[in-house]
Structures are given as structure tokens and as C-alpha cells.
XYZ file of C-alpha atoms in Angstrom:
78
model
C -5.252 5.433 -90.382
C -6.771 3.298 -88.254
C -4.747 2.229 -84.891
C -5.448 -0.604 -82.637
C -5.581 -0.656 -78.834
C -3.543 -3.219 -76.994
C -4.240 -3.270 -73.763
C -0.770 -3.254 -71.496
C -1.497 -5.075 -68.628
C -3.322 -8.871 -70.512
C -2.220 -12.056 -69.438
C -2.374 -14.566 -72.607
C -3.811 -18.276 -71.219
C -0.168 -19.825 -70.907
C 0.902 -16.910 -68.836
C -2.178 -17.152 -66.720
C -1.528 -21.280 -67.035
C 1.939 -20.398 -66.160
C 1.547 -17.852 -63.058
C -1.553 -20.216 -61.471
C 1.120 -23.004 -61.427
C 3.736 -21.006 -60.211
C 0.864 -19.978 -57.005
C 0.325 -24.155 -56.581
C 3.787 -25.041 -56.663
C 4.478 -22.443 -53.929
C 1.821 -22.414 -51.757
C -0.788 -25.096 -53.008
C -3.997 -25.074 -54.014
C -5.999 -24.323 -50.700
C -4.844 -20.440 -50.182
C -7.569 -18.394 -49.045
C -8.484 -15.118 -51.352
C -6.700 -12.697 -49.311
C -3.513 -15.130 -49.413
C -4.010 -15.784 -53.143
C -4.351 -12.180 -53.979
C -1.387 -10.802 -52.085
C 0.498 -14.031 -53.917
C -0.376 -13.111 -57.304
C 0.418 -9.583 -56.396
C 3.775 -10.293 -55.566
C 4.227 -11.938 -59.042
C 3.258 -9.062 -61.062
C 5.819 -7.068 -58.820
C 8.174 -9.121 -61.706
C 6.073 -8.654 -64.588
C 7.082 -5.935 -66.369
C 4.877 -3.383 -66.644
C 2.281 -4.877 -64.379
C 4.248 -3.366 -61.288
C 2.759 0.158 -62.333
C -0.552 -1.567 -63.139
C -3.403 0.556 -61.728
C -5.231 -0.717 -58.698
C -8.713 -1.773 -60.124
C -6.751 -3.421 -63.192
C -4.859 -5.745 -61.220
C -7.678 -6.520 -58.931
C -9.360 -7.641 -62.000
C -7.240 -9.759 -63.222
C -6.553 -11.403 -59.693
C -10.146 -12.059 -59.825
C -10.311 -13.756 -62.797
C -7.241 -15.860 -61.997
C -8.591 -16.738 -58.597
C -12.341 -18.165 -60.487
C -9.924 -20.510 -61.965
C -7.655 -21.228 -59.112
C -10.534 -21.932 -56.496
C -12.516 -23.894 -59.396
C -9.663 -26.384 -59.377
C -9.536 -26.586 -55.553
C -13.078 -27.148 -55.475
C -12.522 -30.247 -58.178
C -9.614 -31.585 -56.148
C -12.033 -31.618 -52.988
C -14.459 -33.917 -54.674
């Protein structure tokens, strides 16, 4: 038998739709990357099982979410 891995710690897009708005409702959409980061941190504090998400995982994933959130700064700008 054949068994699947799911990774633990993914984000589906409304979730990453959903904590992005949560970061520009808060704080708006000109926080630096040490501001966003700590931010998104904070959220997956209340995410279960992302508090006990390993270090380089997390930093990943704020990555990721971060391309999108200063790509939509940068369109505002313009």
C-alpha cells in the first residue's frame, strides 16, 4: 500500500488570501519585511500546528506570503 505525504504546515490560497488580509487590515500594506515577518509570525502562533512549525518552514512560507504582500504594495504605489 501506497501512502501519501501531506505536508502539515501548507497554507491553501484562501488561507493565505485570508491571513494577507488579516496583515492589511491590521497594519496596512506598507510594513517593512522585518515588521511583516514578525506579523505573520504572530498569526501562526494561532494556527494550529504551525506554532511547532520548524524554523526554516515558517520562514518559507513567510517568504512566499511576503512576494505577494509587497507585489500588491508595489501596485498600489503606481
Amino acid at each position: 500500500m501506497v501512502k501519501k505525504n501531506i505536508a502539515t504546515h501548507t497554507l491553501s490560497e484562501d488561507e493565505r488570501t485570508t491571513l494577507l488580509a488579516i496583515i492589511d487590515e491590521q497594519f496596512g500594506p506598507a510594513l517593512s519585511h522585518d515588521e511583516f515577518a514578525e506579523a505573520m509570525l504572530d498569526l501562526f502562533e494561532n494556527i494550529p500546528g504551525f506554532e511547532t512549525m520548524p524554523p526554516a518552514k515558517a520562514s518559507h512560507i513567510v517568504q512566499q506570503l511576503w512576494s505577494t504582500y509587497h507585489g500588491k504594495e508595489a501596485r498600489r504605489d503606481h
